[in-house]
Short mmCIF file of C-alpha atoms in Angstrom, two decimals:
data_model
loop_
_atom_site.label_atom_id
_atom_site.label_comp_id
_atom_site.label_asym_id
_atom_site.label_seq_id
_atom_site.Cartn_x
_atom_site.Cartn_y
_atom_site.Cartn_z
CA UNK A 136 -7.85 26.28 -19.01
CA UNK A 137 -8.63 24.08 -15.30
CA UNK A 138 -9.04 20.50 -15.18
CA UNK A 139 -12.57 19.85 -13.74
CA UNK A 140 -13.74 16.33 -12.77
CA UNK A 141 -16.87 14.72 -12.27
CA UNK A 142 -17.19 14.35 -8.48
CA UNK A 143 -19.14 15.10 -5.84
CA UNK A 144 -16.79 15.85 -3.00
CA UNK A 145 -13.00 14.54 -3.67
CA UNK A 146 -13.27 12.56 0.23
CA UNK A 147 -16.61 10.73 -1.37
CA UNK A 148 -15.41 9.84 -4.48
CA UNK A 149 -13.58 6.54 -3.83
CA UNK A 150 -16.56 5.49 -2.04
CA UNK A 151 -18.87 6.53 -4.45
CA UNK A 152 -17.25 5.16 -7.56
CA UNK A 153 -17.04 2.25 -5.91
CA UNK A 154 -20.90 1.78 -5.20
CA UNK A 155 -21.86 2.93 -8.21
CA UNK A 156 -19.13 0.71 -10.07
CA UNK A 157 -21.37 -2.55 -8.15
CA UNK A 158 -24.48 -1.22 -9.00
CA UNK A 159 -23.65 -1.73 -12.88
CA UNK A 160 -21.88 -5.02 -12.30
CA UNK A 161 -24.87 -6.66 -10.12
CA UNK A 162 -24.51 -10.34 -11.58
CA UNK A 163 -20.99 -10.06 -10.82
CA UNK A 164 -19.82 -7.91 -8.13
CA UNK A 165 -20.51 -6.39 -5.29
CA UNK A 166 -19.50 -3.67 -2.59
CA UNK A 167 -19.15 -2.96 0.87
CA UNK A 168 -19.44 -0.43 2.20
CA UNK A 169 -16.98 0.05 5.24
CA UNK A 170 -14.67 -1.26 5.47
CA UNK A 171 -14.09 -0.42 1.67
CA UNK A 172 -14.11 -3.38 -0.60
CA UNK A 173 -15.01 -5.27 -4.20
CA UNK A 174 -16.16 -8.94 -3.63
CA UNK A 175 -17.90 -10.91 -7.02
CA UNK A 176 -21.47 -11.91 -6.03
CA UNK A 177 -20.79 -15.84 -6.44
CA UNK A 178 -18.23 -16.93 -4.15
CA UNK A 179 -16.33 -20.04 -5.71
CA UNK A 180 -14.93 -23.12 -3.84
CA UNK A 181 -10.96 -22.78 -4.54
CA UNK A 182 -8.37 -20.88 -3.28
CA UNK A 183 -9.53 -16.67 -3.61
CA UNK A 184 -7.00 -14.12 -4.83
CA UNK A 185 -6.94 -10.54 -3.05
CA UNK A 186 -5.12 -7.56 -4.56
CA UNK A 187 -6.11 -3.92 -3.94
CA UNK A 188 -4.48 -0.60 -3.99
CA UNK A 189 -4.37 3.09 -4.73
CA UNK A 190 -7.33 4.17 -6.21
CA UNK A 191 -6.99 5.55 -9.45
CA UNK A 192 -6.05 2.63 -11.32
CA UNK A 193 -9.06 2.07 -12.90
CA UNK A 194 -10.16 -0.38 -13.93
CA UNK A 195 -7.79 -1.92 -12.11
CA UNK A 196 -8.27 -4.05 -9.81
CA UNK A 197 -12.58 -3.65 -9.22
CA UNK A 198 -12.57 -4.60 -12.37
CA UNK A 199 -11.43 -7.33 -12.67
CA UNK A 200 -13.33 -9.00 -9.95
CA UNK A 201 -15.04 -12.07 -11.39
CA UNK A 202 -14.84 -15.49 -12.08
CA UNK A 203 -11.56 -16.46 -13.25
CA UNK A 204 -9.66 -13.37 -11.78
CA UNK A 205 -10.10 -12.06 -8.18
CA UNK A 206 -12.31 -12.82 -5.42
CA UNK A 207 -12.23 -9.29 -3.67
CA UNK A 208 -10.14 -6.08 -4.40
CA UNK A 209 -9.79 -3.58 -1.67
CA UNK A 210 -9.53 0.14 -3.19
CA UNK A 211 -7.37 3.23 -1.34
CA UNK A 212 -7.80 6.17 -1.46
CA UNK A 213 -6.44 7.99 -4.25
CA UNK A 214 -2.91 6.72 -4.88
CA UNK A 215 -3.12 5.88 -1.45
CA UNK A 216 -3.16 2.07 0.25
CA UNK A 217 -5.49 0.83 1.85
CA UNK A 218 -5.46 0.69 5.19
CA UNK A 219 -4.76 -3.23 7.26
CA UNK A 220 -7.95 -3.45 8.82
CA UNK A 221 -9.51 -3.39 5.32
CA UNK A 222 -7.11 -5.80 3.69
CA UNK A 223 -7.55 -8.19 6.47
CA UNK A 224 -11.56 -7.99 6.22
CA UNK A 225 -11.57 -8.75 2.39
CA UNK A 226 -9.24 -11.62 3.23
CA UNK A 227 -11.96 -12.91 5.81
CA UNK A 228 -14.84 -12.27 3.45
CA UNK A 229 -12.78 -14.06 0.81
CA UNK A 230 -11.34 -16.81 2.16
CA UNK A 231 -13.08 -20.46 1.62
CA UNK A 232 -10.28 -22.46 3.89
CA UNK A 233 -8.15 -23.17 1.01
CA UNK A 234 -5.82 -19.86 2.15
CA UNK A 235 -6.22 -16.56 -0.31
CA UNK A 236 -3.15 -14.85 -2.56
CA UNK A 237 -2.21 -11.47 -1.88
CA UNK A 238 -1.50 -10.18 -5.33
CA UNK A 239 0.81 -6.71 -4.09
CA UNK A 240 2.62 -4.06 -6.27
CA UNK A 241 5.59 -3.49 -4.51
CA UNK A 242 5.85 -0.34 -2.66
CA UNK A 243 6.20 0.36 0.68
CA UNK A 244 2.39 1.75 1.82
CA UNK A 245 1.10 -1.58 0.00
CA UNK A 246 3.97 -3.88 1.27
CA UNK A 247 2.99 -2.61 4.77
CA UNK A 248 -0.82 -2.97 5.25
CA UNK A 249 -1.16 -6.06 2.76
CA UNK A 250 1.91 -7.39 5.35
CA UNK A 251 0.27 -6.37 8.39
CA UNK A 252 -3.01 -7.67 7.30
CA UNK A 253 -2.03 -11.65 6.64
CA UNK A 254 0.00 -11.83 10.03
CA UNK A 255 -3.22 -10.33 11.68
CA UNK A 256 -5.60 -13.64 9.39
CA UNK A 257 -2.78 -15.83 10.24
CA UNK A 258 -3.72 -15.62 13.56
CA UNK A 259 -7.43 -16.35 12.79
CA UNK A 260 -6.05 -19.06 11.11
CA UNK A 261 -5.90 -18.37 7.56
CA UNK A 262 -3.51 -19.03 4.98
CA UNK A 263 -2.01 -16.39 3.11
CA UNK A 264 0.59 -15.61 0.90
CA UNK A 265 1.92 -12.55 -0.76
CA UNK A 266 2.64 -12.17 -5.00
CA UNK A 267 5.07 -9.33 -4.30
CA UNK A 268 4.55 -7.15 -8.26
CA UNK A 269 7.35 -5.15 -9.57
CA UNK A 270 8.42 -5.02 -13.07
CA UNK A 271 8.67 -1.64 -13.61
CA UNK A 272 12.53 -0.84 -15.11
CA UNK A 273 12.32 2.22 -14.57
CA UNK A 274 13.38 2.41 -11.28
CA UNK A 275 14.81 -1.33 -11.42
CA UNK A 276 17.95 -0.53 -8.82
CA UNK A 277 20.51 -2.14 -6.12
CA UNK A 278 18.65 -0.47 -2.70
CA UNK A 279 16.09 1.52 -1.62
CA UNK A 280 12.62 0.02 -2.66
CA UNK A 281 13.53 -1.27 -6.49
CA UNK A 282 11.19 -2.15 -9.16
CA UNK A 283 7.87 -1.02 -8.93
CA UNK A 284 4.74 -2.45 -9.53
CA UNK A 285 2.67 -1.32 -12.31
CA UNK A 286 1.20 -2.81 -15.22
CA UNK A 287 2.51 -6.58 -14.79
CA UNK A 288 0.04 -7.01 -12.33
CA UNK A 289 -2.97 -7.87 -14.76
CA UNK A 290 -1.36 -11.12 -16.13
CA UNK A 291 -0.54 -12.57 -12.49
CA UNK A 292 -4.38 -11.31 -11.48
CA UNK A 293 -5.23 -13.23 -15.03
CA UNK A 294 -2.97 -16.02 -15.04
CA UNK A 295 -3.04 -17.08 -11.45
CA UNK A 296 -7.12 -16.11 -11.05
CA UNK A 297 -7.64 -18.95 -13.86
CA UNK A 298 -5.48 -21.61 -12.18
CA UNK A 299 -6.93 -21.34 -8.88
CA UNK A 300 -9.81 -22.09 -11.02
CA UNK A 301 -9.09 -25.02 -11.94
CA UNK A 302 -7.95 -25.90 -8.18
CA UNK A 303 -3.99 -24.84 -7.97
CA UNK A 304 -3.18 -24.53 -4.36
CA UNK A 305 -2.09 -21.44 -2.70
CA UNK A 306 1.58 -22.34 -2.74
CA UNK A 307 1.31 -23.09 -6.40
CA UNK A 308 -0.20 -20.06 -7.67
CA UNK A 309 2.67 -18.13 -5.69
CA UNK A 310 5.43 -20.27 -7.67
CA UNK A 311 3.32 -19.65 -10.63
CA UNK A 312 3.11 -15.69 -9.88
CA UNK A 313 6.36 -15.21 -8.90
CA UNK A 314 7.53 -16.72 -12.19
CA UNK A 315 5.00 -14.28 -14.07
CA UNK A 316 6.57 -11.89 -12.24
CA UNK A 317 9.96 -12.54 -12.89
CA UNK A 318 9.06 -13.16 -16.58
CA UNK A 319 7.53 -9.97 -17.28
CA UNK A 320 8.67 -5.56 -17.50
CA UNK A 321 7.50 -2.34 -17.80
CA UNK A 322 8.31 0.78 -19.07
CA UNK A 323 6.03 3.89 -19.44
CA UNK A 324 5.83 7.75 -20.93
CA UNK A 325 3.73 10.14 -20.58
CA UNK A 326 2.90 13.26 -22.97
CA UNK A 327 0.87 14.92 -20.31
CA UNK A 328 0.81 14.00 -16.53
CA UNK A 329 -2.31 13.48 -14.31
CA UNK A 330 -4.52 16.36 -12.22
CA UNK A 331 -5.87 15.31 -8.79
CA UNK A 332 -9.35 14.83 -8.26
CA UNK A 333 -10.27 18.66 -7.10
CA UNK A 334 -7.45 19.99 -8.10
CA UNK A 335 -7.45 22.10 -11.14
CA UNK A 336 -3.53 21.77 -11.77
CA UNK A 337 -1.42 18.52 -13.26
CA UNK A 338 1.14 17.48 -11.17
CA UNK A 339 3.59 18.75 -13.95
CA UNK A 340 4.53 19.76 -16.82
CA UNK A 341 5.37 19.33 -20.14
CA UNK A 342 6.98 21.54 -23.24
CA UNK A 343 5.57 20.13 -25.88
CA UNK A 344 8.77 18.95 -27.29
CA UNK A 345 9.48 16.34 -24.33
CA UNK A 346 7.73 13.56 -23.40
CA UNK A 347 8.22 12.47 -19.01
CA UNK A 348 10.00 8.82 -19.68
CA UNK A 349 10.19 6.23 -16.72
CA UNK A 350 6.70 7.55 -15.28
CA UNK A 351 5.26 5.06 -12.89
CA UNK A 352 1.54 5.22 -12.67
CA UNK A 353 0.70 7.97 -9.63
CA UNK A 354 1.78 11.49 -11.90
CA UNK A 355 5.48 11.51 -10.36
CA UNK A 356 8.14 12.46 -12.65
CA UNK A 357 9.58 9.60 -14.26
CA UNK A 358 13.58 9.00 -14.56
CA UNK A 359 14.00 12.51 -17.00
CA UNK A 360 12.65 13.89 -20.34
CA UNK A 361 12.88 12.44 -23.60
CA UNK A 362 12.00 14.28 -27.08
CA UNK A 363 8.81 13.90 -28.31
CA UNK A 364 8.64 11.66 -31.57
CA UNK A 365 7.15 9.45 -33.92
CA UNK A 366 4.49 6.54 -32.17
CA UNK A 367 6.53 4.38 -33.81
CA UNK A 368 10.47 6.43 -31.82
CA UNK A 369 8.90 6.41 -28.53
CA UNK A 370 7.56 2.95 -28.59
CA UNK A 371 11.01 1.10 -29.98
CA UNK A 372 12.35 3.34 -26.54
CA UNK A 373 9.95 1.52 -24.68
CA UNK A 374 10.44 -1.59 -26.57
CA UNK A 375 14.21 -1.85 -26.57
CA UNK A 376 14.95 -2.00 -22.45
CA UNK A 377 12.02 -4.22 -21.70
CA UNK A 378 14.00 -6.55 -24.50
CA UNK A 379 17.47 -6.29 -23.24
CA UNK A 380 15.96 -6.63 -19.38
CA UNK A 381 14.66 -9.84 -20.73
CA UNK A 382 16.87 -11.46 -22.32
CA UNK A 383 14.09 -11.89 -25.04
CA UNK A 384 16.16 -13.07 -28.18
CA UNK A 385 14.26 -14.83 -31.96
CA UNK A 386 12.13 -17.38 -30.98
CA UNK A 387 10.79 -16.60 -27.85
CA UNK A 388 7.28 -15.84 -27.84
CA UNK A 389 5.73 -13.13 -25.60
CA UNK A 390 2.22 -11.48 -24.25
CA UNK A 391 2.48 -7.88 -24.66
CA UNK A 392 0.00 -5.83 -22.84
CA UNK A 393 -0.19 -2.35 -24.57
CA UNK A 394 -1.68 -0.10 -21.46
CA UNK A 395 -3.06 3.65 -21.32
CA UNK A 396 -2.13 5.54 -19.07
CA UNK A 397 -5.55 6.51 -18.49
CA UNK A 398 -6.54 9.73 -21.07
CA UNK A 399 -5.07 8.11 -24.31
CA UNK A 400 -6.99 7.50 -26.63
CA UNK A 401 -7.68 3.89 -28.37
CA UNK A 402 -6.34 4.97 -32.05
CA UNK A 403 -3.00 5.71 -30.07
CA UNK A 404 -3.00 2.52 -28.14
CA UNK A 405 -3.52 0.31 -30.88
CA UNK A 406 -0.56 2.57 -33.43
CA UNK A 407 1.91 1.86 -30.50
CA UNK A 408 0.56 -1.78 -30.72
CA UNK A 409 1.26 -1.50 -34.38
CA UNK A 410 4.40 -0.67 -33.93
CA UNK A 411 5.78 -3.16 -30.92
CA UNK A 412 4.57 -6.13 -33.97
CA UNK A 413 6.65 -4.90 -36.35
CA UNK A 414 9.81 -4.01 -33.46
CA UNK A 415 9.44 -7.30 -32.10
CA UNK A 416 9.03 -9.59 -35.64
CA UNK A 417 11.81 -7.21 -36.92
CA UNK A 418 13.99 -9.25 -34.16
CA UNK A 419 12.47 -12.25 -34.56
CA UNK A 420 10.30 -12.12 -31.54
CA UNK A 421 6.72 -13.28 -31.84
CA UNK A 422 3.47 -11.28 -30.17
CA UNK A 423 1.46 -14.76 -29.27
CA UNK A 424 -1.19 -12.27 -26.97
CA UNK A 425 -1.51 -9.26 -26.53
CA UNK A 426 -4.01 -6.61 -25.06
CA UNK A 427 -4.25 -3.36 -25.94
CA UNK A 428 -6.47 -1.27 -24.00
CA UNK A 429 -6.64 1.58 -20.44
CA UNK A 430 -6.18 -1.07 -17.68
CA UNK A 431 -3.84 -0.24 -15.49
CA UNK A 432 -3.99 3.70 -15.07
CA UNK A 433 -3.17 6.91 -13.12
CA UNK A 434 -6.26 8.88 -13.12
CA UNK A 435 -5.74 11.17 -16.74
CA UNK A 436 -2.51 10.49 -17.28
CA UNK A 437 -1.07 10.42 -21.26
CA UNK A 438 0.47 8.24 -21.78
CA UNK A 439 1.27 4.01 -22.26
CA UNK A 440 3.13 1.48 -21.05
CA UNK A 441 4.78 -1.62 -22.65
CA UNK A 442 4.58 -4.71 -20.77
CA UNK A 443 6.24 -7.30 -22.69
CA UNK A 444 6.00 -11.23 -20.86
CA UNK A 445 7.54 -14.07 -22.00
CA UNK A 446 5.64 -17.08 -22.86
CA UNK A 447 5.45 -20.78 -22.84
CA UNK A 448 2.85 -23.05 -23.27
CA UNK A 449 1.43 -23.41 -20.17
CA UNK A 450 1.20 -19.43 -19.33
CA UNK A 451 -0.27 -19.45 -22.96
CA UNK A 452 -2.85 -21.54 -22.30
CA UNK A 453 -4.09 -19.94 -18.74
CA UNK A 454 -4.39 -16.68 -20.57
CA UNK A 455 -6.73 -17.89 -22.64
CA UNK A 456 -9.18 -19.76 -20.02
CA UNK A 457 -12.27 -18.31 -19.73
CA UNK A 458 -12.61 -14.97 -17.83
CA UNK A 459 -15.94 -13.32 -16.62
CA UNK A 460 -15.46 -9.65 -15.16
CA UNK A 461 -16.29 -6.33 -15.78
CA UNK A 462 -12.88 -4.85 -17.02
CA UNK A 463 -12.53 -8.39 -18.99
CA UNK A 464 -14.15 -11.12 -20.67
CA UNK A 465 -13.52 -14.00 -22.91
CA UNK B 209 -0.87 2.84 43.33
CA UNK B 210 0.79 -1.01 42.74
CA UNK B 211 -1.01 -1.54 39.80
CA UNK B 212 -3.46 0.28 37.22
CA UNK B 213 -6.83 -0.92 36.61
CA UNK B 214 -9.64 -0.85 33.83
CA UNK B 215 -10.61 3.13 35.02
CA UNK B 216 -7.08 4.67 35.62
CA UNK B 217 -6.18 2.86 31.58
CA UNK B 218 -9.22 4.16 30.46
CA UNK B 219 -8.64 7.31 31.81
CA UNK B 220 -4.70 7.32 29.91
CA UNK B 221 -5.65 7.13 26.66
CA UNK B 222 -8.45 9.40 27.35
CA UNK B 223 -5.95 12.04 28.43
CA UNK B 224 -3.64 11.27 25.23
CA UNK B 225 -6.04 11.05 22.69
CA UNK B 226 -7.40 14.87 24.30
CA UNK B 227 -3.38 16.30 24.84
CA UNK B 228 -2.80 14.60 20.77
CA UNK B 229 -5.65 15.68 18.91
CA UNK B 230 -5.14 19.71 21.44
CA UNK B 231 -1.80 19.29 19.39
CA UNK B 232 -2.31 18.28 15.95
CA UNK B 233 -1.68 21.39 13.83
CA UNK B 234 2.46 21.56 16.06
CA UNK B 235 3.00 17.55 14.70
CA UNK B 236 1.54 18.11 11.08
CA UNK B 237 3.96 21.74 11.14
CA UNK B 238 7.16 18.72 12.36
CA UNK B 239 5.92 17.06 9.16
CA UNK B 240 5.40 19.35 6.38
CA UNK B 241 9.03 19.98 7.36
CA UNK B 242 10.29 16.33 7.49
CA UNK B 243 7.83 14.45 6.05
CA UNK B 244 4.43 15.20 3.81
CA UNK B 245 2.60 16.55 5.77
CA UNK B 246 -0.63 14.32 6.46
CA UNK B 247 0.88 12.50 9.81
CA UNK B 248 -1.56 15.16 11.72
CA UNK B 249 -4.50 14.59 9.64
CA UNK B 250 -4.06 10.85 9.72
CA UNK B 251 -3.42 11.02 13.31
CA UNK B 252 -6.14 12.77 13.80
CA UNK B 253 -8.82 10.11 12.13
CA UNK B 254 -7.44 7.32 13.43
CA UNK B 255 -7.94 9.13 17.05
CA UNK B 256 -11.77 10.58 16.08
CA UNK B 257 -12.22 6.62 15.79
CA UNK B 258 -10.36 5.15 19.18
CA UNK B 259 -12.93 7.37 20.17
CA UNK B 260 -16.06 5.87 18.66
CA UNK B 261 -14.15 2.64 19.19
CA UNK B 262 -13.61 2.81 23.02
CA UNK B 263 -17.19 3.08 23.78
CA UNK B 264 -18.15 0.85 26.70
CA UNK B 265 -14.31 -0.43 26.71
CA UNK B 266 -13.59 -0.89 30.20
CA UNK B 267 -10.77 -3.67 30.46
CA UNK B 268 -7.12 -2.58 29.60
CA UNK B 269 -6.83 -4.65 26.67
CA UNK B 270 -10.59 -3.75 25.67
CA UNK B 271 -9.59 -0.06 25.77
CA UNK B 272 -6.24 -0.82 23.97
CA UNK B 273 -7.97 -2.75 21.14
CA UNK B 274 -10.00 -0.46 21.05
CA UNK B 275 -7.10 1.93 19.98
CA UNK B 276 -5.36 -0.43 17.84
CA UNK B 277 -7.92 -1.54 15.58
CA UNK B 278 -8.75 2.42 14.90
CA UNK B 279 -4.87 2.82 13.98
CA UNK B 280 -5.23 -0.23 11.44
CA UNK B 281 -7.86 1.75 9.95
CA UNK B 282 -5.56 4.55 8.99
CA UNK B 283 -3.69 5.36 5.55
CA UNK B 284 -0.18 5.91 5.56
CA UNK B 285 2.69 4.16 6.87
CA UNK B 286 2.55 5.02 10.71
CA UNK B 287 -1.53 4.47 11.72
CA UNK B 288 -0.92 0.94 11.07
CA UNK B 289 2.36 1.20 12.94
CA UNK B 290 1.38 2.26 15.82
CA UNK B 291 -2.25 -0.10 15.13
CA UNK B 292 0.42 -3.11 15.37
CA UNK B 293 2.53 -1.11 18.65
CA UNK B 294 -1.32 -0.63 20.82
CA UNK B 295 -1.86 -4.03 19.74
CA UNK B 296 0.94 -5.38 21.85
CA UNK B 297 -0.31 -3.72 24.42
CA UNK B 298 -3.46 -4.64 24.28
CA UNK B 299 -2.28 -8.83 24.22
CA UNK B 300 0.13 -8.25 27.51
CA UNK B 301 -2.26 -6.54 29.53
CA UNK B 302 -4.48 -8.19 31.98
CA UNK B 303 -6.45 -6.08 34.71
CA UNK B 304 -4.75 -5.45 36.81
CA UNK B 305 -1.42 -3.97 34.66
CA UNK B 306 1.57 -4.21 36.41
CA UNK B 307 5.54 -3.73 36.13
CA UNK B 308 5.67 -6.47 34.19
CA UNK B 309 3.12 -6.75 31.49
CA UNK B 310 3.68 -3.05 31.24
CA UNK B 311 7.39 -3.99 30.33
CA UNK B 312 6.25 -6.38 28.51
CA UNK B 313 3.81 -5.27 26.48
CA UNK B 314 6.68 -1.99 25.51
CA UNK B 315 9.42 -4.72 24.87
CA UNK B 316 7.12 -6.75 22.19
CA UNK B 317 5.36 -3.44 20.89
CA UNK B 318 8.87 -2.05 19.60
CA UNK B 319 9.85 -4.67 18.29
CA UNK B 320 7.07 -5.81 16.17
CA UNK B 321 7.26 -2.41 14.85
CA UNK B 322 11.12 -2.42 14.63
CA UNK B 323 10.22 -6.20 11.78
CA UNK B 324 7.41 -4.07 10.49
CA UNK B 325 8.65 -0.78 10.07
CA UNK B 326 12.42 -2.01 9.32
CA UNK B 327 13.75 0.71 12.04
CA UNK B 328 16.30 0.65 14.67
CA UNK B 329 17.00 3.46 16.67
CA UNK B 330 18.81 6.82 15.18
CA UNK B 331 16.82 6.28 11.79
CA UNK B 332 14.85 9.55 13.45
CA UNK B 333 11.37 7.36 13.30
CA UNK B 334 8.45 6.13 16.09
CA UNK B 335 11.32 3.94 17.62
CA UNK B 336 13.61 6.36 19.00
CA UNK B 337 11.31 7.27 21.72
CA UNK B 338 9.63 3.37 21.76
CA UNK B 339 12.56 1.64 22.56
CA UNK B 340 14.08 4.08 25.25
CA UNK B 341 10.65 3.63 27.07
CA UNK B 342 10.66 -0.29 26.47
CA UNK B 343 14.00 -0.28 28.08
CA UNK B 344 13.04 1.87 31.06
CA UNK B 345 10.08 0.08 32.15
CA UNK B 346 11.80 -3.15 32.22
CA UNK B 347 14.71 -1.44 34.21
CA UNK B 348 11.83 -0.60 36.68
CA UNK B 349 10.09 -4.28 36.53
CA UNK B 350 13.27 -6.09 37.52
CA UNK B 351 13.92 -4.22 40.55
CA UNK B 352 9.72 -3.91 41.20
CA UNK B 353 9.13 -0.87 40.93
CA UNK B 354 4.85 0.15 40.49
CA UNK B 355 3.35 1.28 37.74
CA UNK B 356 3.07 4.97 38.31
CA UNK B 357 7.23 4.93 39.07
CA UNK B 358 7.51 2.74 36.43
CA UNK B 359 5.57 4.91 33.27
CA UNK B 360 7.06 8.12 35.18
CA UNK B 361 10.94 6.72 33.87
CA UNK B 362 9.20 5.47 30.83
CA UNK B 363 8.09 9.21 30.27
CA UNK B 364 11.27 10.30 30.46
CA UNK B 365 13.29 8.29 28.81
CA UNK B 366 10.83 8.23 25.49
CA UNK B 367 10.93 12.35 25.66
CA UNK B 368 14.60 11.91 25.63
CA UNK B 369 14.63 9.81 22.59
CA UNK B 370 12.37 11.75 20.79
CA UNK B 371 13.90 15.13 21.18
CA UNK B 372 17.63 13.07 20.20
CA UNK B 373 15.92 12.69 17.17
CA UNK B 374 15.93 16.63 15.68
CA UNK B 375 19.79 15.84 15.50
CA UNK B 376 19.51 12.61 13.32
CA UNK B 377 19.52 12.38 9.68
CA UNK B 378 16.46 10.21 8.15
CA UNK B 379 17.32 6.51 7.42
CA UNK B 380 13.89 5.16 7.47
CA UNK B 381 10.40 6.97 7.07
CA UNK B 382 8.93 9.78 5.11
CA UNK B 383 11.70 12.22 6.15
CA UNK B 384 14.22 10.55 4.92
CA UNK B 385 13.43 11.64 1.26
CA UNK B 386 14.30 14.80 2.21
CA UNK B 387 17.03 14.85 4.27
CA UNK B 388 19.53 17.19 5.46
CA UNK B 389 15.96 19.44 4.96
CA UNK B 390 15.15 17.25 8.19
CA UNK B 391 18.00 17.77 10.58
CA UNK B 392 16.71 20.00 13.58
CA UNK B 393 12.78 18.61 13.56
CA UNK B 394 11.94 16.07 15.63
CA UNK B 395 10.60 13.24 14.30
CA UNK B 396 6.72 14.06 14.81
CA UNK B 397 6.24 9.63 15.58
CA UNK B 398 8.69 10.10 18.47
CA UNK B 399 6.87 12.71 19.65
CA UNK B 400 3.45 11.38 19.19
CA UNK B 401 4.56 7.91 21.25
CA UNK B 402 6.45 10.50 24.08
CA UNK B 403 2.89 12.05 24.74
CA UNK B 404 1.79 8.21 24.77
CA UNK B 405 3.65 8.05 28.05
CA UNK B 406 3.67 11.46 29.50
CA UNK B 407 -0.06 11.12 29.32
CA UNK B 408 0.57 7.92 31.77
CA UNK B 409 0.81 9.64 34.75
CA UNK B 410 -1.84 12.56 34.45
#
């Protein structure tokens, strides 16, 4: 049975979804059609936060536009960076004269286009800083592009968004973003690949007794195949390298993000969350804050990522601060 | 001719767009063998947007700004790099365009692409045609050659540079992912640069 998506025309999918999304949250956000971006309905007098990237990761980033998170989100085509022209328009729309923090996941195309947009904005007198997010342990290497940016971007947007609402300046926000990124690592696995809109076959096939380990969020292969196992075994396989990389030890507190990759049921994610609590508790590490759900997705990929962020009182307090966006509200 | 006016610059860009649109199939085929095959599609959409932007653009800076903005609104990595490349021509050109500001434009433009793309000559990218063309324009300006002669020499240098990419192993850009498979294939970005300078003299 081929995969069938609900769409009109694959080439219009991103634009039509942006329109539908904005119409669904009229009090919070509005859409600009060309160049495409989503902006919060009521601008605030503060440093602006702009993020974006390829589409197909919803609710990232459009779902996080609103009070306490992003001012503008810029969607590219599916799994492709937004253009420099789009990002420049987003920066112009977001800036309130206090500068703009650009939250960028570590991919070549995103860095190039956000970097160019930042240079063009500087010529117009708009100050920007790029907060590079690179949390994906699967692609850690000495040379090459390094760790990809995945679910930790959500923590950067939430925590820096809260700090911006309280009046932090651009430099302070850039430092805060760097501290969060340094303190967070992610690892993911897939039990089934995703299918690009308009296509009928997934990007790869898995046997029933294996999982794709170390996947990113673009439907690509991971770093290897591992045997399929229980939620307990698979959760430990994701958590252990993250614990080791962060050097987390007994007595520390973390924010845990158990993130569905697009087609993973809430029951499964809650089970993984339970196993993560058990696994960390056995090592004396307390999950002081958590977020469980599908927030940083790869179309309809099945599987999940586990992100741990080492918490200190300041980060925890900013995480708790009020937020009101289409996808995250408390 | 000692100097290019707005009409000559506009005709140069119109010829470039028409020539590239005629050959997008060939450029796509090169990219299919050495990259991911989306180069021709991205280029076609950039040039389509450029034609719209060019409505009413008459002076040299406005013509190159129209082309630059179109490329900056294109996906992929070659689109924005070409956008920043053309932008330096827009910044350096005052009417009329002469040998000196041609050399300045091409030199600054190649430097911007090298910096943003982190590519050097020999990495099998568009830079392999941009840098020799800029050097040829600089040399022509130093002996006070007119723009016609300077652009003729730049076109030859860009062509030689583009052809040199055939035998190179890619170090940057999409072709670096396919390694030896791309040897023997000319870099489509470098070929586009060669076509740009070749279009200057009709």
